[in-house]
mmCIF file of C-alpha atoms in Angstrom:
data_model
loop_
_atom_site.group_PDB
_atom_site.id
_atom_site.type_symbol
_atom_site.label_atom_id
_atom_site.label_comp_id
_atom_site.label_asym_id
_atom_site.label_seq_id
_atom_site.Cartn_x
_atom_site.Cartn_y
_atom_site.Cartn_z
ATOM 1 C CA MET C 3 32.201 180.850 84.059
ATOM 2 C CA LYS C 4 35.513 179.361 82.985
ATOM 3 C CA ALA C 5 36.155 178.672 79.306
ATOM 4 C CA LYS C 6 36.751 174.835 80.084
ATOM 5 C CA ASP C 7 33.069 174.723 81.687
ATOM 6 C CA THR C 8 31.738 176.176 78.252
ATOM 7 C CA PRO C 9 33.267 174.524 75.382
ATOM 8 C CA LEU C 10 32.817 175.802 71.864
ATOM 9 C CA LEU C 11 30.128 173.868 70.222
ATOM 10 C CA THR C 12 30.173 173.690 66.072
ATOM 11 C CA ILE C 13 26.838 173.167 64.600
ATOM 12 C CA ILE C 14 27.029 172.457 60.773
ATOM 13 C CA VAL C 15 24.014 172.869 58.531
ATOM 14 C CA PRO C 16 24.156 171.919 54.891
ATOM 15 C CA ALA C 17 21.559 173.947 52.651
ATOM 16 C CA TYR C 18 20.386 173.413 49.183
ATOM 17 C CA ASN C 19 17.349 174.843 47.516
ATOM 18 C CA ILE C 20 15.434 175.067 51.328
ATOM 19 C CA VAL C 21 14.040 178.652 51.455
ATOM 20 C CA PRO C 22 10.749 177.792 53.013
ATOM 21 C CA TYR C 23 12.451 175.964 56.043
ATOM 22 C CA LEU C 24 15.718 177.521 56.567
ATOM 23 C CA SER C 25 14.916 180.209 58.715
ATOM 24 C CA ARG C 26 13.163 177.800 61.217
ATOM 25 C CA CYS C 27 16.056 175.372 61.039
ATOM 26 C CA ILE C 28 18.770 178.291 61.876
ATOM 27 C CA HIS C 29 16.316 180.327 64.415
ATOM 28 C CA SER C 30 15.847 177.082 66.490
ATOM 29 C CA ILE C 31 19.691 176.838 66.743
ATOM 30 C CA THR C 32 20.381 180.222 67.561
ATOM 31 C CA ALA C 33 17.664 180.284 70.546
ATOM 32 C CA GLN C 34 19.818 177.194 72.013
ATOM 33 C CA THR C 35 19.820 177.769 75.845
ATOM 34 C CA TYR C 36 23.482 176.916 75.454
ATOM 35 C CA GLU C 37 24.883 179.805 73.460
ATOM 36 C CA HIS C 38 28.446 179.291 73.054
ATOM 37 C CA LEU C 39 28.179 177.987 69.333
ATOM 38 C CA GLU C 40 29.401 178.748 65.919
ATOM 39 C CA ILE C 41 27.016 177.924 63.390
ATOM 40 C CA LEU C 42 28.387 176.853 60.093
ATOM 41 C CA LEU C 43 25.954 177.144 57.387
ATOM 42 C CA VAL C 44 27.083 175.833 54.007
ATOM 43 C CA ASP C 45 25.139 177.169 50.678
ATOM 44 C CA ASP C 46 25.745 173.808 48.758
ATOM 45 C CA GLY C 47 25.097 175.541 45.043
ATOM 46 C CA SER C 48 21.478 176.457 45.560
ATOM 47 C CA THR C 49 19.620 178.283 42.685
ATOM 48 C CA ASP C 50 16.204 179.252 44.721
ATOM 49 C CA GLY C 51 17.762 182.099 46.635
ATOM 50 C CA THR C 52 18.874 179.897 49.741
ATOM 51 C CA GLY C 53 22.458 181.586 49.341
ATOM 52 C CA GLU C 54 20.960 184.921 49.783
ATOM 53 C CA LEU C 55 18.907 183.872 52.877
ATOM 54 C CA CYS C 56 21.978 182.356 54.355
ATOM 55 C CA ASP C 57 23.926 185.725 53.874
ATOM 56 C CA LYS C 58 20.661 187.455 55.636
ATOM 57 C CA LEU C 59 20.940 184.948 58.587
ATOM 58 C CA ALA C 60 24.433 185.434 59.344
ATOM 59 C CA GLU C 61 23.548 189.657 59.285
ATOM 60 C CA GLU C 62 21.221 188.293 62.400
ATOM 61 C CA ASP C 63 23.850 186.797 64.549
ATOM 62 C CA SER C 64 27.400 187.013 64.527
ATOM 63 C CA ARG C 65 27.875 183.236 65.251
ATOM 64 C CA ILE C 66 26.665 181.918 61.876
ATOM 65 C CA LYS C 67 29.293 181.370 59.357
ATOM 66 C CA VAL C 68 28.249 181.196 55.732
ATOM 67 C CA PHE C 69 29.984 179.027 53.121
ATOM 68 C CA HIS C 70 29.008 179.295 49.265
ATOM 69 C CA LYS C 71 30.193 176.205 47.414
ATOM 70 C CA GLU C 72 29.177 174.393 44.089
ATOM 71 C CA ASN C 73 26.717 171.787 44.305
ATOM 72 C CA GLY C 74 28.171 168.705 45.510
ATOM 73 C CA GLY C 75 26.065 167.036 47.832
ATOM 74 C CA SER C 76 25.365 166.699 51.765
ATOM 75 C CA SER C 77 28.582 164.920 52.462
ATOM 76 C CA SER C 78 30.647 167.388 50.504
ATOM 77 C CA ALA C 79 29.081 170.234 52.401
ATOM 78 C CA ARG C 80 29.330 168.807 55.616
ATOM 79 C CA ASN C 81 33.146 167.950 54.852
ATOM 80 C CA LEU C 82 33.643 171.370 53.863
ATOM 81 C CA ALA C 83 32.152 172.680 57.451
ATOM 82 C CA LEU C 84 34.014 170.278 59.218
ATOM 83 C CA LYS C 85 37.651 171.521 57.868
ATOM 84 C CA HIS C 86 36.686 174.886 59.213
ATOM 85 C CA ALA C 87 35.235 173.839 62.690
ATOM 86 C CA SER C 88 36.691 175.208 65.670
ATOM 87 C CA GLY C 89 34.449 173.609 68.316
ATOM 88 C CA GLN C 90 35.415 170.941 70.646
ATOM 89 C CA TYR C 91 32.019 169.100 70.087
ATOM 90 C CA VAL C 92 30.386 168.798 66.669
ATOM 91 C CA GLY C 93 26.574 168.682 65.866
ATOM 92 C CA PHE C 94 24.708 168.386 62.595
ATOM 93 C CA VAL C 95 21.378 169.963 61.690
ATOM 94 C CA ASP C 96 19.249 168.952 58.527
ATOM 95 C CA SER C 97 18.277 172.770 56.701
ATOM 96 C CA ASP C 98 14.348 171.249 56.790
ATOM 97 C CA ASP C 99 14.619 170.091 60.456
ATOM 98 C CA TYR C 100 14.327 171.907 63.740
ATOM 99 C CA ILE C 101 15.366 171.314 67.447
ATOM 100 C CA ASP C 102 14.265 171.984 71.002
ATOM 101 C CA SER C 103 15.908 174.888 72.615
ATOM 102 C CA HIS C 104 17.783 172.860 75.074
ATOM 103 C CA MET C 105 18.867 169.928 73.183
ATOM 104 C CA TYR C 106 22.678 171.074 73.190
ATOM 105 C CA GLU C 107 22.636 171.997 76.496
ATOM 106 C CA ARG C 108 21.276 168.455 77.569
ATOM 107 C CA LEU C 109 23.841 166.644 75.176
ATOM 108 C CA LEU C 110 26.516 168.194 76.736
ATOM 109 C CA GLU C 111 25.104 167.645 80.319
ATOM 110 C CA GLY C 112 25.220 163.873 79.224
ATOM 111 C CA ILE C 113 28.625 164.015 77.953
ATOM 112 C CA ARG C 114 30.011 165.449 81.034
ATOM 113 C CA LYS C 115 28.007 163.453 83.392
ATOM 114 C CA PHE C 116 28.930 160.163 82.083
ATOM 115 C CA LYS C 117 32.463 161.189 81.067
ATOM 116 C CA VAL C 118 32.011 160.087 77.300
ATOM 117 C CA SER C 119 32.730 161.451 73.841
ATOM 118 C CA ALA C 120 29.463 161.379 72.392
ATOM 119 C CA ALA C 121 25.675 161.777 73.433
ATOM 120 C CA GLN C 122 22.466 161.164 71.648
ATOM 121 C CA THR C 123 18.941 162.674 71.788
ATOM 122 C CA GLY C 124 15.669 160.912 70.382
ATOM 123 C CA ARG C 125 14.051 162.237 67.183
ATOM 124 C CA ASP C 126 10.442 162.251 66.125
ATOM 125 C CA GLU C 127 9.134 162.665 62.537
ATOM 126 C CA ILE C 128 6.474 165.604 61.630
ATOM 127 C CA ASP C 129 4.776 165.300 58.096
ATOM 128 C CA GLN C 130 3.662 168.352 55.942
ATOM 129 C CA GLU C 131 0.106 168.563 57.737
ATOM 130 C CA GLY C 132 2.167 168.774 61.141
ATOM 131 C CA CYS C 133 1.050 165.168 62.015
ATOM 132 C CA ARG C 134 3.507 162.868 63.970
ATOM 133 C CA LEU C 135 4.478 159.862 62.064
ATOM 134 C CA PRO C 136 5.430 156.712 63.883
ATOM 135 C CA ASP C 137 8.918 156.377 65.743
ATOM 136 C CA ILE C 138 11.882 154.938 63.787
ATOM 137 C CA CYS C 139 13.547 154.612 66.796
ATOM 138 C CA GLU C 140 11.994 154.328 70.377
ATOM 139 C CA PRO C 141 14.469 156.420 73.010
ATOM 140 C CA PRO C 142 15.094 154.887 76.308
ATOM 141 C CA GLU C 143 12.898 155.943 79.236
ATOM 142 C CA GLU C 144 15.980 157.288 81.100
ATOM 143 C CA PRO C 145 19.631 158.133 80.325
ATOM 144 C CA VAL C 146 21.779 154.966 79.172
ATOM 145 C CA LEU C 147 25.222 154.313 78.676
ATOM 146 C CA VAL C 148 26.006 152.424 75.611
ATOM 147 C CA GLU C 149 29.173 150.515 74.492
ATOM 148 C CA SER C 150 30.105 150.531 71.215
ATOM 149 C CA GLY C 151 29.603 147.135 70.393
ATOM 150 C CA ASP C 152 26.174 147.273 71.940
ATOM 151 C CA PHE C 153 25.206 150.167 69.748
ATOM 152 C CA LEU C 154 26.753 148.735 66.580
ATOM 153 C CA ARG C 155 24.428 145.650 67.421
ATOM 154 C CA GLU C 156 21.295 147.750 67.871
ATOM 155 C CA LEU C 157 22.097 149.407 64.207
ATOM 156 C CA LEU C 158 22.622 146.029 62.809
ATOM 157 C CA LEU C 159 19.341 144.917 63.944
ATOM 158 C CA HIS C 160 17.574 148.027 62.714
ATOM 159 C CA ARG C 161 16.655 149.440 65.737
ATOM 160 C CA GLY C 162 19.468 152.079 66.411
ATOM 161 C CA ASP C 163 19.641 155.555 65.347
ATOM 162 C CA CYS C 164 22.605 156.066 62.959
ATOM 163 C CA SER C 165 21.884 159.750 62.174
ATOM 164 C CA PHE C 166 24.703 162.425 63.214
ATOM 165 C CA CYS C 167 22.023 164.791 63.456
ATOM 166 C CA THR C 168 20.506 163.426 66.830
ATOM 167 C CA LYS C 169 24.246 163.593 68.244
ATOM 168 C CA LEU C 170 26.889 165.960 69.860
ATOM 169 C CA VAL C 171 30.335 164.316 68.988
ATOM 170 C CA ARG C 172 33.750 165.091 70.155
ATOM 171 C CA ARG C 173 35.450 166.889 67.014
ATOM 172 C CA ASP C 174 38.792 165.100 66.754
ATOM 173 C CA LEU C 175 37.187 161.602 66.545
ATOM 174 C CA PHE C 176 36.010 162.556 62.977
ATOM 175 C CA PRO C 177 38.727 160.956 60.526
ATOM 176 C CA GLU C 178 40.413 163.493 58.235
ATOM 177 C CA GLU C 179 38.291 162.200 54.886
ATOM 178 C CA GLY C 180 34.966 162.893 56.770
ATOM 179 C CA PHE C 181 31.773 161.676 55.331
ATOM 180 C CA PRO C 182 31.778 159.322 52.451
ATOM 181 C CA MET C 183 31.376 161.287 48.870
ATOM 182 C CA GLY C 184 28.895 160.342 46.405
ATOM 183 C CA LYS C 185 27.004 157.623 48.848
ATOM 184 C CA LEU C 186 23.768 157.670 50.403
ATOM 185 C CA ASN C 187 23.172 156.410 53.739
ATOM 186 C CA GLU C 188 26.347 158.431 54.715
ATOM 187 C CA ASP C 189 25.719 158.696 58.242
ATOM 188 C CA PHE C 190 25.578 155.092 58.769
ATOM 189 C CA HIS C 191 28.833 154.478 56.744
ATOM 190 C CA LEU C 192 30.732 157.111 59.051
ATOM 191 C CA LEU C 193 29.483 156.234 62.242
ATOM 192 C CA VAL C 194 30.351 152.449 61.970
ATOM 193 C CA ARG C 195 33.946 153.562 61.279
ATOM 194 C CA MET C 196 33.893 155.734 64.093
ATOM 195 C CA LEU C 197 32.299 153.763 66.977
ATOM 196 C CA GLY C 198 35.613 152.048 67.835
ATOM 197 C CA ARG C 199 37.069 155.742 68.897
ATOM 198 C CA ILE C 200 33.924 156.732 70.281
ATOM 199 C CA GLU C 201 33.897 153.583 72.637
ATOM 200 C CA LYS C 202 30.853 154.872 74.732
ATOM 201 C CA LEU C 203 28.046 157.360 74.245
ATOM 202 C CA VAL C 204 24.937 157.984 76.365
ATOM 203 C CA SER C 205 21.448 157.947 74.921
ATOM 204 C CA LEU C 206 19.219 160.498 76.414
ATOM 205 C CA PRO C 207 15.460 159.780 76.742
ATOM 206 C CA GLU C 208 13.529 162.933 75.176
ATOM 207 C CA GLN C 209 13.001 163.595 71.417
ATOM 208 C CA ALA C 210 14.580 166.883 71.181
ATOM 209 C CA TYR C 211 15.182 166.564 67.093
ATOM 210 C CA HIS C 212 12.510 167.163 64.882
ATOM 211 C CA VAL C 213 12.849 165.725 61.448
ATOM 212 C CA PHE C 214 10.401 167.349 58.867
ATOM 213 C CA TYR C 215 9.239 164.877 56.397
ATOM 214 C CA ARG C 216 8.626 166.479 52.950
ATOM 215 C CA VAL C 217 6.968 164.339 50.605
ATOM 216 C CA GLY C 218 9.155 164.375 47.150
ATOM 217 C CA SER C 219 7.977 165.970 43.785
ATOM 218 C CA ASN C 220 8.490 162.800 41.792
ATOM 219 C CA SER C 221 5.302 161.672 40.018
ATOM 220 C CA ARG C 222 3.726 158.289 40.369
ATOM 221 C CA LYS C 223 4.968 156.902 37.289
ATOM 222 C CA GLU C 224 8.913 158.043 38.237
ATOM 223 C CA GLU C 225 8.190 156.507 41.681
ATOM 224 C CA LYS C 226 7.372 152.926 40.093
ATOM 225 C CA THR C 227 10.634 152.865 37.836
ATOM 226 C CA ALA C 228 12.763 154.635 39.734
ATOM 227 C CA PHE C 229 15.417 152.431 41.805
ATOM 228 C CA SER C 230 17.121 154.500 44.454
ATOM 229 C CA ARG C 231 20.963 154.216 45.139
ATOM 230 C CA VAL C 232 20.455 153.597 48.589
ATOM 231 C CA PHE C 233 19.823 149.851 48.186
ATOM 232 C CA GLY C 234 23.030 149.406 46.510
ATOM 233 C CA ASP C 235 24.833 151.443 49.122
ATOM 234 C CA SER C 236 23.337 149.561 51.818
ATOM 235 C CA VAL C 237 24.455 146.254 50.308
ATOM 236 C CA GLU C 238 28.178 147.887 50.062
ATOM 237 C CA ASN C 239 27.578 148.911 53.878
ATOM 238 C CA ALA C 240 26.861 145.771 54.887
ATOM 239 C CA ASP C 241 29.924 144.237 53.630
ATOM 240 C CA MET C 242 32.173 147.020 54.958
ATOM 241 C CA VAL C 243 30.460 146.256 58.332
ATOM 242 C CA MET C 244 31.078 142.725 58.078
ATOM 243 C CA GLU C 245 34.681 143.302 58.054
ATOM 244 C CA ILE C 246 34.898 145.898 60.701
ATOM 245 C CA VAL C 247 33.091 143.188 62.966
ATOM 246 C CA LYS C 248 35.585 140.517 62.216
ATOM 247 C CA GLY C 249 38.362 142.506 63.313
ATOM 248 C CA GLN C 250 36.721 144.223 66.313
ATOM 249 C CA TYR C 251 33.629 142.870 67.230
ATOM 250 C CA PRO C 252 33.920 139.158 66.357
ATOM 251 C CA ALA C 253 30.573 138.131 68.707
ATOM 252 C CA LEU C 254 28.683 140.063 66.427
ATOM 253 C CA GLU C 255 29.660 138.031 63.448
ATOM 254 C CA GLU C 256 26.309 136.436 63.118
ATOM 255 C CA THR C 257 24.356 139.682 63.792
ATOM 256 C CA ALA C 258 26.296 140.986 61.151
ATOM 257 C CA PHE C 259 25.793 138.314 58.491
ATOM 258 C CA ARG C 260 22.143 138.917 59.130
ATOM 259 C CA PHE C 261 22.307 142.346 58.454
ATOM 260 C CA GLY C 262 24.078 141.657 55.190
ATOM 261 C CA ILE C 263 21.302 139.128 53.980
ATOM 262 C CA PHE C 264 18.406 141.475 55.338
ATOM 263 C CA GLN C 265 20.158 144.511 53.044
ATOM 264 C CA ARG C 266 20.198 141.959 49.991
ATOM 265 C CA LEU C 267 16.828 140.972 50.475
ATOM 266 C CA GLU C 268 15.633 144.678 50.544
ATOM 267 C CA TYR C 269 17.712 145.321 47.263
ATOM 268 C CA LEU C 270 16.319 142.391 45.661
ATOM 269 C CA LEU C 271 12.428 143.272 46.703
ATOM 270 C CA HIS C 272 12.964 146.885 45.128
ATOM 271 C CA ILE C 273 15.257 146.432 41.957
ATOM 272 C CA PRO C 274 12.765 146.763 39.201
ATOM 273 C CA ILE C 275 12.333 143.720 37.268
ATOM 274 C CA GLN C 276 13.779 144.940 34.199
ATOM 275 C CA GLN C 277 17.167 145.497 35.650
ATOM 276 C CA MET C 278 17.123 141.826 36.802
ATOM 277 C CA ARG C 279 19.320 140.998 33.951
ATOM 278 C CA ALA C 280 22.669 139.234 33.259
ATOM 279 C CA ASP C 281 24.719 142.398 32.214
ATOM 280 C CA ASN C 282 23.548 143.771 35.659
ATOM 281 C CA LYS C 283 26.785 143.010 37.992
ATOM 282 C CA MET C 284 25.736 144.149 41.211
ATOM 283 C CA TYR C 285 22.369 142.120 40.932
ATOM 284 C CA CYS C 286 24.038 138.948 39.647
ATOM 285 C CA ASP C 287 26.728 139.388 42.503
ATOM 286 C CA ILE C 288 23.685 139.629 45.093
ATOM 287 C CA VAL C 289 22.128 136.815 43.587
ATOM 288 C CA ARG C 290 25.318 134.315 43.664
ATOM 289 C CA TYR C 291 25.645 135.445 47.259
ATOM 290 C CA MET C 292 22.387 134.532 48.422
ATOM 291 C CA ARG C 293 22.714 131.067 46.752
ATOM 292 C CA LYS C 294 26.146 130.551 48.138
ATOM 293 C CA ASN C 295 25.107 131.494 51.763
ATOM 294 C CA TRP C 296 21.717 129.863 51.689
ATOM 295 C CA LEU C 297 22.648 127.047 54.266
ATOM 296 C CA ARG C 298 24.606 129.788 56.776
ATOM 297 C CA SER C 299 21.489 131.836 56.698
ATOM 298 C CA MET C 300 19.228 128.998 57.203
ATOM 299 C CA GLY C 301 21.201 127.911 60.657
ATOM 300 C CA ASN C 302 21.312 131.905 61.403
ATOM 301 C CA GLN C 303 19.650 132.567 64.950
ATOM 302 C CA VAL C 304 18.930 136.227 64.138
ATOM 303 C CA LEU C 305 17.217 136.105 60.738
ATOM 304 C CA THR C 306 13.226 135.636 60.721
ATOM 305 C CA GLY C 307 11.660 132.745 59.610
ATOM 306 C CA LYS C 308 10.283 135.303 56.856
ATOM 307 C CA ASN C 309 13.820 136.283 56.210
ATOM 308 C CA LYS C 310 14.689 132.826 55.541
ATOM 309 C CA VAL C 311 11.461 131.974 53.274
ATOM 310 C CA TYR C 312 12.471 135.107 51.220
ATOM 311 C CA HIS C 313 16.183 134.207 51.078
ATOM 312 C CA THR C 314 15.314 130.361 49.824
ATOM 313 C CA LEU C 315 13.071 131.934 47.276
ATOM 314 C CA PHE C 316 15.289 134.343 45.902
ATOM 315 C CA ALA C 317 17.921 131.646 45.847
ATOM 316 C CA ILE C 318 15.776 129.495 43.581
ATOM 317 C CA ALA C 319 13.942 131.947 41.579
ATOM 318 C CA PRO C 320 14.652 135.824 41.955
ATOM 319 C CA LYS C 321 12.583 136.831 38.805
ATOM 320 C CA THR C 322 9.753 134.668 39.521
ATOM 321 C CA LEU C 323 9.315 135.921 42.998
ATOM 322 C CA ARG C 324 9.541 139.356 42.149
ATOM 323 C CA ARG C 325 6.659 139.049 39.609
ATOM 324 C CA LEU C 326 4.362 136.981 42.073
ATOM 325 C CA HIS C 327 5.507 139.655 44.799
ATOM 326 C CA ALA C 328 4.527 142.674 42.672
ATOM 327 C CA ALA C 329 1.149 140.665 41.500
ATOM 328 C CA TRP C 330 0.105 140.433 45.168
ATOM 329 C CA ARG C 331 0.827 144.048 46.030
ATOM 330 C CA PHE C 332 -1.037 145.056 43.211
ATOM 331 C CA ARG C 333 -4.060 143.218 44.700
ATOM 332 C CA ALA C 334 -3.587 144.212 48.038
ATOM 333 C CA ASP C 335 -3.331 147.895 46.932
ATOM 334 C CA GLY C 336 -6.263 147.478 44.716
#
């Protein structure tokens, strides 16, 4: 078989303190039916023996290359690997997940058949007891060619899959800076910026990527008081998307507006009441935005009636609504 028929695929795996699950992940990659791979395994400053396990796994398969670095997060690890990637196409696997043995063969077949630069498979989620969780994204019943604008619309309606782990993408489409540093939802951020370059991708019907859902170690008290950065980052992502939509996909402007309102509602529904203060700039900016854009929201055809009710109440009395909402949830849980 000619070399051009078997392009090199680079598979990137960031690893941090993941000894119990790393071997399963890597072995699911080395067992791929498509064998022309390089596997870039990045130890992101682990302290539990993950680094040593990475080196041991590399001894088992010459296709594995290990990089050790100080802890900097998943984006930092992925970006390091991207700089060393030699493959024509790049895929990512999270170190506690695993994949079907034919996943990359099928993704590459989809890219070739539909003459596109990226392909996506479906995913499922498995909990620690081995039970399947409800699907987050429904895969199509047959392969579907999706234009970038249509793909973005599905993302903005929370029906699409923004994860790079379910995809195989041509390497030269990645921007030099790679994934954003210090952000959560980094896949969404980068994918939205890349869609104009990707132009089209094919979505495959099967669920060949398996997300292993691990329950966090936070105590109940910590879970009640903690406020994840993901909510603030999601609002910033919404503003970024709106600017992209205005320039590249003007027909999606009202859908992008709906997305921005929805992300702000999520922020307001999760921020601890004690952080809803006048000296919290982001909180105050969000409340001002909701009040300024109330009339536009009421006329938006994409927002649901429930979204509009919440928007109205948060614009009038955000703290009061949160207290009522918290009391209602307490009674419902009781």
